[in-house]
Short mmCIF file of C-alpha atoms in Angstrom, two decimals:
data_model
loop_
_atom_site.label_atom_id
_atom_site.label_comp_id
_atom_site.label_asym_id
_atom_site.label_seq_id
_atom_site.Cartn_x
_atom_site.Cartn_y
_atom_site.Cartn_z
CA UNK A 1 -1.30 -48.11 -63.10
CA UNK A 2 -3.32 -51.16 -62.47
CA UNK A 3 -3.76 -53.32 -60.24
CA UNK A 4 -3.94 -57.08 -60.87
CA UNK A 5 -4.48 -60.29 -58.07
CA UNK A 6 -4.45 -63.71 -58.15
CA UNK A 7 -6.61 -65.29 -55.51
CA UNK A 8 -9.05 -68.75 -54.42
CA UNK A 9 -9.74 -69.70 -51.18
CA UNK A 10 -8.23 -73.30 -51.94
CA UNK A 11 -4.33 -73.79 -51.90
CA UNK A 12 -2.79 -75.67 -54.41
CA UNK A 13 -4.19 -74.35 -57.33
CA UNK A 14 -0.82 -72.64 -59.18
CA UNK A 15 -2.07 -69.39 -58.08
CA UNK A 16 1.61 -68.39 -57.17
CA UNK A 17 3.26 -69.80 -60.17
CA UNK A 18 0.59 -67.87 -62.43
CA UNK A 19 1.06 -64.65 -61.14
CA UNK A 20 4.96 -64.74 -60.61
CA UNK A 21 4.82 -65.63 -64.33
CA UNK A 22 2.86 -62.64 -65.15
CA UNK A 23 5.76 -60.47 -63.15
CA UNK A 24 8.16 -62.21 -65.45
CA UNK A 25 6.40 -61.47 -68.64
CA UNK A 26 4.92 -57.60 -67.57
CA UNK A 27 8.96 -56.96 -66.39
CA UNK A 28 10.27 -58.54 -69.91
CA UNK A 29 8.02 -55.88 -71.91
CA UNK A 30 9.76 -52.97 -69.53
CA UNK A 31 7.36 -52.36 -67.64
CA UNK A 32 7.55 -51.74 -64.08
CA UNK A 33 6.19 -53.68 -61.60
CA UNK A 34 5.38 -53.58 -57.70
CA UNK A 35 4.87 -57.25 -56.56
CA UNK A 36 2.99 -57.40 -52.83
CA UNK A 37 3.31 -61.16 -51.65
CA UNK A 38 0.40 -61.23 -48.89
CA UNK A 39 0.47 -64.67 -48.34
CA UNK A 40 2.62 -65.95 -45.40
CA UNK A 41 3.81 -68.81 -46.80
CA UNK A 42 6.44 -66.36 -48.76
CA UNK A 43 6.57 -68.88 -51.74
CA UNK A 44 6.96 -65.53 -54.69
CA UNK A 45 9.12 -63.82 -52.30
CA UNK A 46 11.31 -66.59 -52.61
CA UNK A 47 11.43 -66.60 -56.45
CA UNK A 48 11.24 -63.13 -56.92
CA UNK A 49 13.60 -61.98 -53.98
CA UNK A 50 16.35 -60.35 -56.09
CA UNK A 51 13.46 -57.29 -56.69
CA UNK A 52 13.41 -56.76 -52.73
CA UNK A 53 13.74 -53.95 -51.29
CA UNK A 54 13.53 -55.82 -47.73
CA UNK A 55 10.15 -53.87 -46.61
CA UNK A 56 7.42 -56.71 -45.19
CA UNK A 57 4.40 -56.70 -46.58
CA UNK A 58 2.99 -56.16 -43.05
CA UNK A 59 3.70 -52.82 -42.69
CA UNK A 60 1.65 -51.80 -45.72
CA UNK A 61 -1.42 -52.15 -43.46
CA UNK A 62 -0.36 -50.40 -40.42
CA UNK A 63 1.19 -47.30 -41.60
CA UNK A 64 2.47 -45.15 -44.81
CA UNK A 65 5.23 -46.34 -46.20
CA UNK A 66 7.32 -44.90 -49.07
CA UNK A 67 8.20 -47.37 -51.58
CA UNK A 68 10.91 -46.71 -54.48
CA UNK A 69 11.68 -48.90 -56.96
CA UNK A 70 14.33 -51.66 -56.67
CA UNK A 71 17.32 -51.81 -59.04
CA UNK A 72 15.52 -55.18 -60.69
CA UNK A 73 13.31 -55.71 -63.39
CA UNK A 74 10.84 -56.23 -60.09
CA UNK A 75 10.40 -54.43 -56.54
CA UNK A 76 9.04 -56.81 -54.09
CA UNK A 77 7.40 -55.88 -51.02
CA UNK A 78 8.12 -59.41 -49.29
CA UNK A 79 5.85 -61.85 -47.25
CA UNK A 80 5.93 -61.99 -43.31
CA UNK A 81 4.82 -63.69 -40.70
CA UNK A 82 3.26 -61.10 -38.99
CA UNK A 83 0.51 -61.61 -41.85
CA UNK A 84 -0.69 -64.44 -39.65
CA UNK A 85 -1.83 -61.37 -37.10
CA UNK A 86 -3.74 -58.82 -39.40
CA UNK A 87 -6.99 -60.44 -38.04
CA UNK A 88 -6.20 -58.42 -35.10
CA UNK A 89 -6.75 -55.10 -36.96
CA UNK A 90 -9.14 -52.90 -38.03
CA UNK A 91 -9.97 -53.68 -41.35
CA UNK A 92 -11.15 -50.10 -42.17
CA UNK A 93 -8.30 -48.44 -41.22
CA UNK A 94 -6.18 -51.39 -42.63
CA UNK A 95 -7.75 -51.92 -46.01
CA UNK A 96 -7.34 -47.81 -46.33
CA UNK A 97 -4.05 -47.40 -45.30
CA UNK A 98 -2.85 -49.67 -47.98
CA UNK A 99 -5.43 -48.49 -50.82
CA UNK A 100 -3.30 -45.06 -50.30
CA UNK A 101 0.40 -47.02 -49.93
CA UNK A 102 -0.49 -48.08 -53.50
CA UNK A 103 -2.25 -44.86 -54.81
CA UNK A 104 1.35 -42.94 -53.48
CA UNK A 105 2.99 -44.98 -56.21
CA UNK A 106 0.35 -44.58 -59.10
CA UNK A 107 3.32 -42.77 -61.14
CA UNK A 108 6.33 -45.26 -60.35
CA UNK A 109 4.75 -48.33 -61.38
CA UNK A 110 2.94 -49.75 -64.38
CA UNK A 111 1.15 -52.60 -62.54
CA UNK A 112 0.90 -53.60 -59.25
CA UNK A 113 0.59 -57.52 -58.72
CA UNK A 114 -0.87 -59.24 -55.60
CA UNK A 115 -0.79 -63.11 -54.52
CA UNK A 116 -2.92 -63.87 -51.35
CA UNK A 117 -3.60 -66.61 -49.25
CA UNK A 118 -5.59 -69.64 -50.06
CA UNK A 119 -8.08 -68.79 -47.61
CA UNK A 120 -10.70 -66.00 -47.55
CA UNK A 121 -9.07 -63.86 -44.58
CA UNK A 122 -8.10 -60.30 -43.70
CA UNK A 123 -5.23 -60.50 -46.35
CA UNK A 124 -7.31 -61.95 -49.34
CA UNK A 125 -10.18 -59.35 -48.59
CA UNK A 126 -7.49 -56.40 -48.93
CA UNK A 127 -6.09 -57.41 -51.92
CA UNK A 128 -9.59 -57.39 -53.65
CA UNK A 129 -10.28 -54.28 -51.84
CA UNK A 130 -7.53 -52.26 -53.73
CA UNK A 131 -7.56 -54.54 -57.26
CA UNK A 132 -8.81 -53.11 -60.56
CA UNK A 133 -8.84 -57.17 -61.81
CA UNK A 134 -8.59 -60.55 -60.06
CA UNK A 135 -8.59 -64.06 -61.49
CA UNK A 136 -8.82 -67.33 -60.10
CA UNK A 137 -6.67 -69.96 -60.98
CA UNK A 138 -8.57 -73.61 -60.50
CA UNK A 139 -7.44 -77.38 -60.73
CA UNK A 140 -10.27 -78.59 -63.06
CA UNK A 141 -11.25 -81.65 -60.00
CA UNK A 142 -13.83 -82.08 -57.95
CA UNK A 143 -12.41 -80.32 -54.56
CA UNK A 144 -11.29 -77.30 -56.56
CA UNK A 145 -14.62 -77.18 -58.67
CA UNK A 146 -16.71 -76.95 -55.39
CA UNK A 147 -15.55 -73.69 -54.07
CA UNK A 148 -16.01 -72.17 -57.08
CA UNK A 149 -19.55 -70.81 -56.11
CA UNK A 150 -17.90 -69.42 -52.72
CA UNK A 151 -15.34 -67.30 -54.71
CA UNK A 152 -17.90 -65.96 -57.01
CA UNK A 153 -19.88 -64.81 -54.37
CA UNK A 154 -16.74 -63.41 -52.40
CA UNK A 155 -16.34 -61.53 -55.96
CA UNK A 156 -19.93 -60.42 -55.91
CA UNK A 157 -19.76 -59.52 -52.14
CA UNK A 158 -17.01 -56.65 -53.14
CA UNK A 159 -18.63 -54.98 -56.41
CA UNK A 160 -22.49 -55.05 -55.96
CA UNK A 161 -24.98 -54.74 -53.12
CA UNK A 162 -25.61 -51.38 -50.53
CA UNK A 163 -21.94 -51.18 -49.44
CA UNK A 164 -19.52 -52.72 -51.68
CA UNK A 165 -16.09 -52.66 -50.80
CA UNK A 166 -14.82 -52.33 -53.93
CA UNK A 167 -17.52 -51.54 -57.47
CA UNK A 168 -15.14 -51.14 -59.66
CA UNK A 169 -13.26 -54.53 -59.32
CA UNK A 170 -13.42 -56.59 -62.44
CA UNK A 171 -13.51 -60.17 -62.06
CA UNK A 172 -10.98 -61.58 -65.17
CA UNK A 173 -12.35 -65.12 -64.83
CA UNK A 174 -11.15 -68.46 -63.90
CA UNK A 175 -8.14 -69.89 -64.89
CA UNK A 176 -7.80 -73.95 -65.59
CA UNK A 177 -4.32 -74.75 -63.69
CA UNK A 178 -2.45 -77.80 -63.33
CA UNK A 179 -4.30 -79.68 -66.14
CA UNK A 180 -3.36 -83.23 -66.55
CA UNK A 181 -3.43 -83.37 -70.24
CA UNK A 182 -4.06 -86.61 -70.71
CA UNK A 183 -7.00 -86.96 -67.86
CA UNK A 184 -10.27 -87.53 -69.56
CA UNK A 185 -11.97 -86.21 -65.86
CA UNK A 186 -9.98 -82.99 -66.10
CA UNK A 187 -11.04 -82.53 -69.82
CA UNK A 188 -14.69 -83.39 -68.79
CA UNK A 189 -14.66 -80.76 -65.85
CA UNK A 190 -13.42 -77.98 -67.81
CA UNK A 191 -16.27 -78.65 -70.35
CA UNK A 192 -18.64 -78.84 -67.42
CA UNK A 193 -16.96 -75.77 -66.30
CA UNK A 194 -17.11 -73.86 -69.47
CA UNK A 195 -20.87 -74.94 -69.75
CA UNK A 196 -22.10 -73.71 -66.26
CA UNK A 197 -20.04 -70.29 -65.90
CA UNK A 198 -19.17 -69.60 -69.47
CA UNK A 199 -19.30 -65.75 -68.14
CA UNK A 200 -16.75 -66.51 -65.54
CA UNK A 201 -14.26 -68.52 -67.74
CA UNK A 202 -11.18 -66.62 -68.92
CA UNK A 203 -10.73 -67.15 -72.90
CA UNK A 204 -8.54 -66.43 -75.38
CA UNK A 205 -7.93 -63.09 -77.81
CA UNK A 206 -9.50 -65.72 -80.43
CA UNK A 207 -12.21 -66.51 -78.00
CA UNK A 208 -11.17 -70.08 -76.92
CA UNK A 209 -10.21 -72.05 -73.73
CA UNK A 210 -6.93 -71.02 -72.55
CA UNK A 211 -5.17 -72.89 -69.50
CA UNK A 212 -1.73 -74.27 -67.70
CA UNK A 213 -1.25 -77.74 -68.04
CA UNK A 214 0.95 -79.57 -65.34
CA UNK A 215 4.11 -79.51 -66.08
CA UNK A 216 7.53 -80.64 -63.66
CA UNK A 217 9.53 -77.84 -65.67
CA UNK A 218 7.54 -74.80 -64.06
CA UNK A 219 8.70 -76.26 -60.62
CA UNK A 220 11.92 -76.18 -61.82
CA UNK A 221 11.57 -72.96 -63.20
CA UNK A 222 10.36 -71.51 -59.99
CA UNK A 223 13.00 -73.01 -57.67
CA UNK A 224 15.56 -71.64 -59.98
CA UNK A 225 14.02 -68.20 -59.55
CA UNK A 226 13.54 -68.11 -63.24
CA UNK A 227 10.94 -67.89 -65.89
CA UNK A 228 9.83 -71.16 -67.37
CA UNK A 229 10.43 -69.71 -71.27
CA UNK A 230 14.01 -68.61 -69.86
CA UNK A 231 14.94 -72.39 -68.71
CA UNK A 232 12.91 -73.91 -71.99
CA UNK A 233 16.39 -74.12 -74.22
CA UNK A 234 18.20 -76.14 -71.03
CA UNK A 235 15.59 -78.29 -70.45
CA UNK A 236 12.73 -80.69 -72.24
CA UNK A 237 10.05 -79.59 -74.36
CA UNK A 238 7.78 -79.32 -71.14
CA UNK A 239 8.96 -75.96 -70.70
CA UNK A 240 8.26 -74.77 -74.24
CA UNK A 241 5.35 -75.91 -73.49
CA UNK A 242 4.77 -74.15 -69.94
CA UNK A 243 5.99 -71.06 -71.80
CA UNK A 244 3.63 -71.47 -74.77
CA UNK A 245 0.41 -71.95 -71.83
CA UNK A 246 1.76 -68.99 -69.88
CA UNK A 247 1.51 -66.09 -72.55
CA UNK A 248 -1.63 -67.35 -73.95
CA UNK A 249 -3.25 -66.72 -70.55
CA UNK A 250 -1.67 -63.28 -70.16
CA UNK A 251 -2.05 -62.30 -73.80
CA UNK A 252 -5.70 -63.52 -72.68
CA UNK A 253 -5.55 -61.09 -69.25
CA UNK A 254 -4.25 -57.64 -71.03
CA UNK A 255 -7.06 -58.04 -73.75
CA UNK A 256 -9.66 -58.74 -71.13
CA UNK A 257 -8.47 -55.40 -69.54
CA UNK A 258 -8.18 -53.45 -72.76
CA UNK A 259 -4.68 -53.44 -73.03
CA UNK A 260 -2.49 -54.16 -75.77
CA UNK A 261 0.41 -56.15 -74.84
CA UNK A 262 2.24 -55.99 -78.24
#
């Protein structure tokens, strides 16, 4: 089983949409698939809700919990408000009563998927605290491109140093996200990108720049509770599209982590 999470500090970013997606795709090769949804806003619990199985993602951090798969492709352990209050906890006991929640499961589930909150907080720390991989989706702009030292270091802060929370987390890379194709200062800050952190930039199986350009049809998608390939024949070529951005990040993801996703 392994453990995958989608994080940055800034909001915004298509952090949600990208690893919803990836739920989509992992659940349309069979394979099964615990989605957490730590972040309170409850956006992926909304698309993915049909895999519930109406336990709060809350109560992951304050006690053992037995989790069984749902009767979906999916099972969902759903956002809650309460999230807003883990600050109040002990993050020791926290962080390791849900590193064993998800090692109980190690032979139900095939991956285990994680959004978090666009902020570096108790919930964000967790999920990187229990991750084998994380990536970072980021709008190639100026806002976006500034906090991109901060989340390396985060990333840093958990594998290396005298106590790291977590050495064996793998950083995947960053992930270009709501690219306006035709905006020359979006295409010249992913080349800046790729030329300052070419270490931290997630590529493709054939070693180049891989991406998800903005597109109204993944919006759609999403509010429909539906993968953008799976609207793509009802819609405009902007979903094809989507789709067509989509796999070539996650075909991008499973051969980063040695996997092969044929």
């Amino acid at each position: 089983m392994k453990t995958i999470v989608s994080t940055n500090q800034k909001g915004g970013v298509g952090k949600t949409a990208i690893i919803v997606h990836l739920c989509f795709y992992l659940a349309k090769q069979g394979k099964r698939v615990l989605f957490f949804d730590l972040d309170p806003q409850g956006n992926a619990s909304k698309t993915l809700s049909c895999g519930s199985t109406g336990q709060k993602s809350y109560d992951i951090f304050v006690d053992r919990c037995s989790i069984n798969n749902s009767s979906e492709q999916w099972t969902l352990i759903e956002s809650d408000p309460r999230l807003h209050n883990t600050y109040q906890l002990s993050k020791q006991t926290a962080f390791t009563t849900f590193k064993e929640n998800i090692k109980a499961v190690s032979d139900k589930f095939d991956y285990v998927l994680i959004d978090t909150p666009p902020t570096q907080e108790f919930t964000m720390l967790a999920a990187l605290f229990v991750a084998d991989y994380a990536f970072c989706p980021i709008i190639p702009e100026g806002y976006s491109i500034d906090g991109i030292v901060k989340m390396l270091q985060i990333m840093q802060g958990m594998t290396k140093g005298q106590n790291p929370l977590n050495r064996h987390l793998r950083f995947l890379g960053m992930v270009p996200s709501k690219v306006r194709g035709t905006s020359t200062s979006h295409k010249a800050a992913i080349a800046e990108l790729y030329a300052k952190y070419p270490q931290f930039m997630l590529c493709g199986v054939d070693g180049g720049l891989v991406g998800i350009t903005e597109r109204q049809a993944v919006a759609e998608a999403l509010d429909a509770k539906a993968a953008v390939w799976d609207i793509s024949k009802k819609t405009s070529d902007g979903a094809s599209l989507a789709a067509r951005d989509f796999m070539r990040v996650f075909d991008a993801i499973l051969h980063q982590m040695g996997e092969n996703n044929g």
